[in-house]
Coordinates of C-alpha atoms in Angstrom, one line a residue:
P21 CA 73.4 3.2 57.2
A22 CA 71.5 1.4 58.3
V23 CA 69.0 3.3 59.6
A24 CA 69.1 5.9 56.4
C25 CA 68.4 2.7 53.7
F26 CA 65.9 1.8 56.0
S27 CA 64.0 5.0 55.9
D28 CA 64.2 5.8 53.2
F29 CA 62.6 2.3 52.1
T30 CA 59.3 2.5 54.1
E31 CA 59.4 6.4 51.9
M32 CA 59.1 4.4 49.4
M33 CA 57.4 1.7 50.4
R34 CA 54.3 4.4 52.1
A35 CA 54.5 6.7 48.2
L36 CA 54.4 3.6 46.2
G37 CA 51.0 3.0 48.1
Y38 CA 51.6 0.1 50.6
P39 CA 48.6 -0.4 52.7
R40 CA 50.1 -1.1 56.1
L41 CA 53.4 0.3 58.3
I42 CA 56.1 -0.8 58.1
S43 CA 59.1 -0.5 61.3
M44 CA 62.7 -0.9 62.3
E45 CA 61.5 -3.5 64.3
N46 CA 59.1 -5.3 62.4
F47 CA 62.9 -6.9 60.7
H48 CA 64.9 -7.1 64.6
T49 CA 63.8 -10.7 64.3
P50 CA 63.0 -12.8 60.7
N51 CA 59.8 -12.6 59.5
F52 CA 59.8 -13.9 56.8
M53 CA 56.0 -13.3 57.1
L54 CA 56.1 -9.7 56.4
V55 CA 58.6 -10.1 53.7
S56 CA 56.6 -12.8 51.5
E57 CA 54.0 -9.6 51.5
V58 CA 56.5 -7.2 50.4
L59 CA 57.5 -9.7 47.4
L60 CA 54.5 -10.0 46.2
W61 CA 52.8 -6.8 46.4
L62 CA 56.0 -5.6 44.0
V63 CA 55.3 -7.7 42.0
K64 CA 51.6 -7.3 41.5
R65 CA 53.0 -3.4 41.4
Y66 CA 55.3 -4.2 38.3
E67 CA 52.7 -6.7 36.7
P68 CA 49.6 -7.0 37.7
Q69 CA 48.9 -10.5 35.8
A70 CA 52.4 -12.1 37.4
D71 CA 51.8 -16.1 38.4
I72 CA 53.2 -16.3 41.6
P73 CA 52.3 -18.8 44.2
P74 CA 51.8 -17.1 47.7
D75 CA 52.2 -20.7 49.5
V76 CA 55.5 -20.3 52.8
E77 CA 53.9 -22.3 54.8
T78 CA 57.1 -25.1 54.1
E79 CA 60.0 -24.8 53.6
Q80 CA 60.2 -26.0 50.4
D81 CA 57.2 -23.2 49.5
R82 CA 59.7 -20.5 51.5
V83 CA 62.4 -21.4 48.6
F84 CA 60.0 -21.8 45.8
F85 CA 57.9 -18.7 46.6
I86 CA 62.1 -16.9 46.6
K87 CA 63.8 -19.1 43.4
A88 CA 60.2 -17.6 41.8
V89 CA 60.3 -14.1 42.7
A90 CA 64.3 -13.3 41.8
Q91 CA 63.0 -15.5 38.4
F92 CA 60.9 -13.1 38.0
M93 CA 62.6 -9.5 38.3
A94 CA 65.4 -10.7 36.5
T95 CA 63.8 -12.0 33.6
K96 CA 61.6 -9.0 33.4
A97 CA 63.0 -6.5 35.7
H98 CA 66.7 -6.9 35.0
I99 CA 67.3 -7.3 38.7
K100 CA 69.7 -9.5 40.6
L101 CA 68.5 -10.9 44.1
N102 CA 70.3 -12.3 46.7
T103 CA 68.3 -15.2 47.8
K104 CA 70.0 -16.4 50.5
K105 CA 69.5 -12.7 52.4
L106 CA 65.8 -12.9 51.7
Y107 CA 65.5 -16.2 52.6
Q108 CA 66.9 -14.4 56.3
A109 CA 63.8 -11.2 56.3
D110 CA 66.1 -9.7 58.6
G111 CA 67.3 -6.2 58.2
Y112 CA 69.9 -7.4 55.6
A113 CA 66.6 -8.6 53.1
V114 CA 65.6 -5.2 53.2
K115 CA 68.9 -3.9 51.3
E116 CA 67.2 -6.6 48.7
L117 CA 63.9 -5.3 48.5
L118 CA 64.6 -1.6 48.1
K119 CA 66.9 -3.1 44.9
I120 CA 62.6 -3.5 43.3
T121 CA 61.5 -0.2 45.5
S122 CA 63.9 2.4 44.2
V123 CA 62.8 1.5 40.4
L124 CA 59.5 1.6 40.9
Y125 CA 60.1 4.6 43.2
G126 CA 62.2 6.0 40.3
A127 CA 59.6 5.5 37.7
M128 CA 56.5 7.0 39.7
N129 CA 58.0 9.9 39.9
T130 CA 59.3 10.3 36.5
K131 CA 56.1 9.5 34.7
G132 CA 54.2 12.3 38.0
V133 CA 57.3 14.8 36.1
E134 CA 56.7 14.1 32.9
R135 CA 52.5 14.4 33.6
A136 CA 53.3 17.9 35.1
D137 CA 54.7 19.0 32.3
L138 CA 52.3 18.1 29.8
S139 CA 50.1 18.9 31.8
E140 CA 52.3 22.9 32.8
E141 CA 53.6 23.0 28.0
D142 CA 50.3 22.6 26.7
S143 CA 47.0 20.8 28.6
S144 CA 45.2 22.6 24.9
K145 CA 46.7 20.3 22.3
F146 CA 44.5 17.2 24.3
K147 CA 41.6 19.8 24.0
F148 CA 39.7 18.9 20.7
D149 CA 36.4 20.9 20.3
L150 CA 33.1 17.7 19.1
G151 CA 31.9 20.1 17.0
S152 CA 35.3 20.6 14.4
K153 CA 35.5 16.6 14.3
I154 CA 31.8 15.7 13.2
A155 CA 33.0 16.2 10.0
D156 CA 36.0 14.2 10.0
L157 CA 33.5 11.6 11.2
K158 CA 30.4 12.0 8.6
A159 CA 34.1 11.4 5.6
A160 CA 35.3 8.9 7.5
R161 CA 32.1 7.5 7.6
Q162 CA 31.1 7.8 3.9
L163 CA 34.5 6.4 3.1
A164 CA 34.6 3.2 5.4
S165 CA 31.0 2.8 2.8
E166 CA 32.9 3.9 -0.6
I167 CA 35.5 1.4 0.3
T168 CA 33.3 -1.7 1.0
S169 CA 31.4 -0.9 -2.6
K170 CA 34.3 -0.8 -3.8
G171 CA 36.0 -3.9 -2.4
A172 CA 33.1 -5.5 -3.2
T173 CA 32.6 -4.9 -7.4
L174 CA 36.9 -5.4 -6.9
Y175 CA 36.2 -9.0 -5.2
D176 CA 33.5 -9.4 -8.7
L177 CA 35.8 -8.1 -11.1
L178 CA 38.5 -10.7 -10.0
G179 CA 36.3 -12.8 -10.7
K180 CA 35.1 -11.8 -14.0
E181 CA 39.3 -11.7 -14.7
V182 CA 39.9 -15.7 -16.0
E183 CA 37.7 -14.5 -19.1
L184 CA 38.3 -10.9 -19.5
R185 CA 42.4 -12.4 -19.1
E186 CA 41.1 -14.5 -22.4
A187 CA 40.1 -11.8 -24.2
R188 CA 42.5 -9.7 -23.3
T189 CA 45.5 -12.0 -24.6
E190 CA 43.2 -12.9 -27.4
S191 CA 43.0 -8.8 -28.4
I192 CA 47.0 -7.6 -27.5
A193 CA 48.1 -11.4 -30.5
R194 CA 46.0 -10.1 -32.5
P195 CA 48.0 -7.7 -35.5
L196 CA 46.7 -4.5 -35.3
E197 CA 45.3 -3.4 -39.2
I198 CA 46.1 1.2 -40.0
N199 CA 42.8 0.5 -42.0
E200 CA 40.2 -0.6 -39.6
A201 CA 42.2 1.9 -36.7
E202 CA 40.9 4.9 -39.1
K203 CA 37.4 3.5 -39.6
M204 CA 37.1 3.1 -36.1
M205 CA 38.4 6.3 -35.2
K206 CA 36.6 8.1 -37.6
V207 CA 33.8 6.2 -36.2
A208 CA 34.0 7.3 -32.7
I209 CA 34.9 10.8 -34.8
D210 CA 31.1 10.7 -35.8
C211 CA 29.9 9.9 -32.6
V212 CA 31.0 11.8 -30.6
L213 CA 29.8 15.4 -32.9
E214 CA 26.1 13.5 -33.4
E215 CA 26.9 14.0 -29.2
V216 CA 28.0 17.6 -29.3
Q217 CA 25.6 18.4 -32.0
K218 CA 22.7 16.8 -30.2
T219 CA 23.5 19.3 -26.7
K220 CA 23.5 22.5 -29.6
D221 CA 19.8 21.4 -30.8
M222 CA 19.0 20.7 -26.5
L223 CA 20.7 24.2 -25.7
N224 CA 19.1 25.8 -28.7
N225 CA 14.9 24.3 -27.9
V226 CA 15.5 24.6 -23.7
A227 CA 16.0 28.7 -25.2
L228 CA 12.8 28.7 -27.2
D229 CA 10.9 27.2 -23.8
E230 CA 12.7 29.3 -21.3
A231 CA 11.2 31.5 -23.9
N232 CA 7.6 30.6 -24.1
L233 CA 8.0 29.6 -20.5
E234 CA 8.3 33.9 -19.7
A235 CA 5.7 34.3 -21.8
K236 CA 3.0 31.9 -19.2
I237 CA 4.0 33.8 -16.0
E238 CA 3.0 37.1 -18.1
K239 CA 0.3 35.6 -19.0
R240 CA -0.8 34.1 -15.6
K241 CA 0.6 37.2 -13.9
L242 CA -2.1 39.1 -15.5
E243 CA -5.1 37.0 -14.8
L244 CA -3.9 36.8 -11.5
E245 CA -4.4 40.2 -12.0
R246 CA -7.6 41.0 -13.2
S247 CA -9.3 38.4 -11.6
Q248 CA -7.6 40.0 -8.2
K249 CA -9.5 43.4 -9.4
R250 CA -12.5 41.7 -9.5
L251 CA -12.1 40.5 -6.7
Q252 CA -12.0 43.4 -4.9
T253 CA -15.5 44.8 -7.5
L254 CA -17.7 41.3 -6.6
Q255 CA -17.2 42.5 -2.0
S256 CA -17.2 46.4 -2.3
V257 CA -21.1 46.2 -4.4
R258 CA -23.4 44.4 -2.0
P259 CA -26.2 42.7 -3.7
A260 CA -29.9 44.3 -4.3
F261 CA -32.4 42.0 -2.1
M262 CA -30.2 41.9 1.3
D263 CA -31.4 43.4 2.4
E264 CA -34.8 42.2 2.1
Y265 CA -32.9 38.3 2.9
E266 CA -31.7 40.0 6.1
K267 CA -35.2 40.7 7.1
I268 CA -35.9 37.3 6.2
E269 CA -34.0 35.5 7.7
E270 CA -34.8 37.6 11.5
Q271 CA -38.2 36.9 10.6
L272 CA -37.1 33.2 10.3
Q273 CA -34.9 33.2 13.6
K274 CA -38.3 34.3 14.9
Q275 CA -40.7 31.3 13.4
Y276 CA -38.2 28.1 14.4
S277 CA -37.8 30.0 18.3
I278 CA -41.6 30.6 18.9
Y279 CA -41.3 26.6 16.5
L280 CA -39.6 25.0 19.0
E281 CA -41.5 26.1 21.9
K282 CA -44.9 24.6 20.8
F283 CA -42.9 22.2 19.8
R284 CA -41.6 21.6 23.3
N285 CA -45.1 22.3 24.8
L286 CA -46.5 19.5 22.7
T287 CA -43.9 17.1 23.7
Y288 CA -45.2 17.8 27.5
M289 CA -48.5 17.1 27.5
E290 CA -48.1 14.2 25.3
Q291 CA -46.3 12.7 28.2
L292 CA -49.2 13.8 31.0
L293 CA -51.6 12.4 28.6
D294 CA -49.7 9.0 28.0
D295 CA -49.7 8.7 32.3
H296 CA -52.9 9.7 32.7
R297 CA -54.6 7.3 31.3
R298 CA -51.4 4.2 32.2
T299 CA -53.2 5.3 35.3
E300 CA -56.6 5.2 34.4
Q301 CA -55.6 1.2 32.9
E302 CA -53.9 0.6 36.3
M303 CA -57.2 1.2 38.4
F304 CA -59.6 -0.7 36.0
E305 CA -57.1 -3.3 36.5
E306 CA -57.4 -3.8 40.1
T307 CA -61.7 -3.4 39.5
A308 CA -61.4 -6.1 37.8
N309 CA -58.9 -7.9 39.6
M310 CA -61.7 -7.0 43.4
L311 CA -64.4 -8.1 41.8
H312 CA -62.9 -11.4 40.5
L313 CA -62.3 -12.5 43.6
M314 CA -65.0 -11.3 45.7
Q315 CA -67.0 -13.8 43.0
S316 CA -64.1 -16.6 44.0
R317 CA -64.8 -16.2 48.0
L318 CA -68.4 -16.2 47.2
K319 CA -68.1 -19.2 45.3
E320 CA -66.1 -20.9 47.8
E321 CA -68.7 -20.0 50.0
E322 CA -72.1 -21.1 48.6
Q323 CA -70.6 -24.6 47.8
H324 CA -69.0 -25.2 52.4
L325 CA -72.6 -23.8 52.6
L326 CA -74.7 -26.1 50.7
K327 CA -71.7 -29.5 51.7
S328 CA -72.2 -28.0 55.3
G329 CA -76.3 -27.6 55.0
N330 CA -78.3 -31.1 56.5
N331 CA -81.6 -31.6 54.8
D332 CA -84.5 -31.0 57.5
D333 CA -83.3 -26.9 58.2
S334 CA -82.5 -26.5 54.0
D335 CA -85.1 -24.5 53.3
V336 CA -84.7 -22.3 56.3
E337 CA -80.9 -21.5 54.9
I338 CA -81.8 -21.9 52.0
Q339 CA -84.0 -19.1 52.0
E340 CA -81.9 -17.4 53.9
D341 CA -78.4 -18.0 52.2
E342 CA -80.3 -16.6 49.1
R343 CA -81.3 -13.7 51.1
S344 CA -77.6 -13.1 51.5
D345 CA -75.7 -14.5 48.0
S346 CA -78.6 -11.7 46.7
E347 CA -77.6 -8.9 48.4
V348 CA -74.8 -9.5 47.8
E349 CA -75.0 -9.5 44.4
D350 CA -76.7 -6.5 44.7
R351 CA -74.6 -4.9 46.5
Q352 CA -71.6 -6.2 43.7
I353 CA -73.7 -5.0 40.5
K354 CA -73.8 -1.9 42.4
K355 CA -70.2 -1.8 43.2
Q356 CA -69.4 -2.7 39.3
R357 CA -71.0 0.5 38.2
T358 CA -70.2 3.3 40.5
A359 CA -66.6 1.9 39.9
P360 CA -66.2 3.2 36.5
E361 CA -68.3 5.2 36.5
T362 CA -66.0 7.1 38.8
L363 CA -63.1 6.4 36.8
L364 CA -65.1 8.0 34.2
Q365 CA -65.9 11.1 36.7
G366 CA -62.2 11.5 37.1

């Protein structure tokens, strides 16, 4: 029997999902650590939010742990545990652990059977179409908005209840006179009759307006037909001067193409003329600069010769210088004359 009890315990623990493998050899000698671990796991499996201290290092901690587990299982699951056998932590403790595991195993099996029955009987009951529930959702939202608005109006009316209560009590306490009631009823009847007459007049007016609108619609339809016929006739008839207009338009197109070509040539020639004038101006400026440089050099040479010359041979040197200067000046004058002539010829 002990072996059968232990095999049932191991099978139940494996079915419940205990992470470790439990064998019979673990309980040949007292193994309080394994028993405490199994107890704590079973308590957490029964209620995950259970507050059981896991400290089992000293004797006092172990005793407190066993008492806490036994008290919890007695109050929550109505299972009486033998604390002495649990404290021994041997084969006798397995019988006490089997009490808790059998309850959890039975609950798991019954829950699985219920789920299987439900799935086999009618799984379509729990399948609902979202499309069919959209209308209900819209109606629920509308009702919620109406409830909030009605609640706000009710709150406002309840706030006015103090004033209305006094007026209501005064009107109830006042004695009812038949003559006044008859007058009020006659006035109300007259008002209702006036409203009825107004509605009748409005109905008659609506009929007249409808007839007028129909007449206007018919008139507009006739006008539309006439305008469409006129448009068709205008589209079919060719204007008198259309041939001449087309010929003139062709000639204008040709003249425009000629004008574009001449305008393009004119702009090209103007650009060439501007380039030629620019080159001539640059050449003239270069010749003027060269002449200015040559004049400045000649003046510097004359000053240098005058400073370096002596009084004895001054006449000879002056004559030679005058000859050289006159020759240089003649050459410069000839260059000045030839430069613009060449430019003009170019």
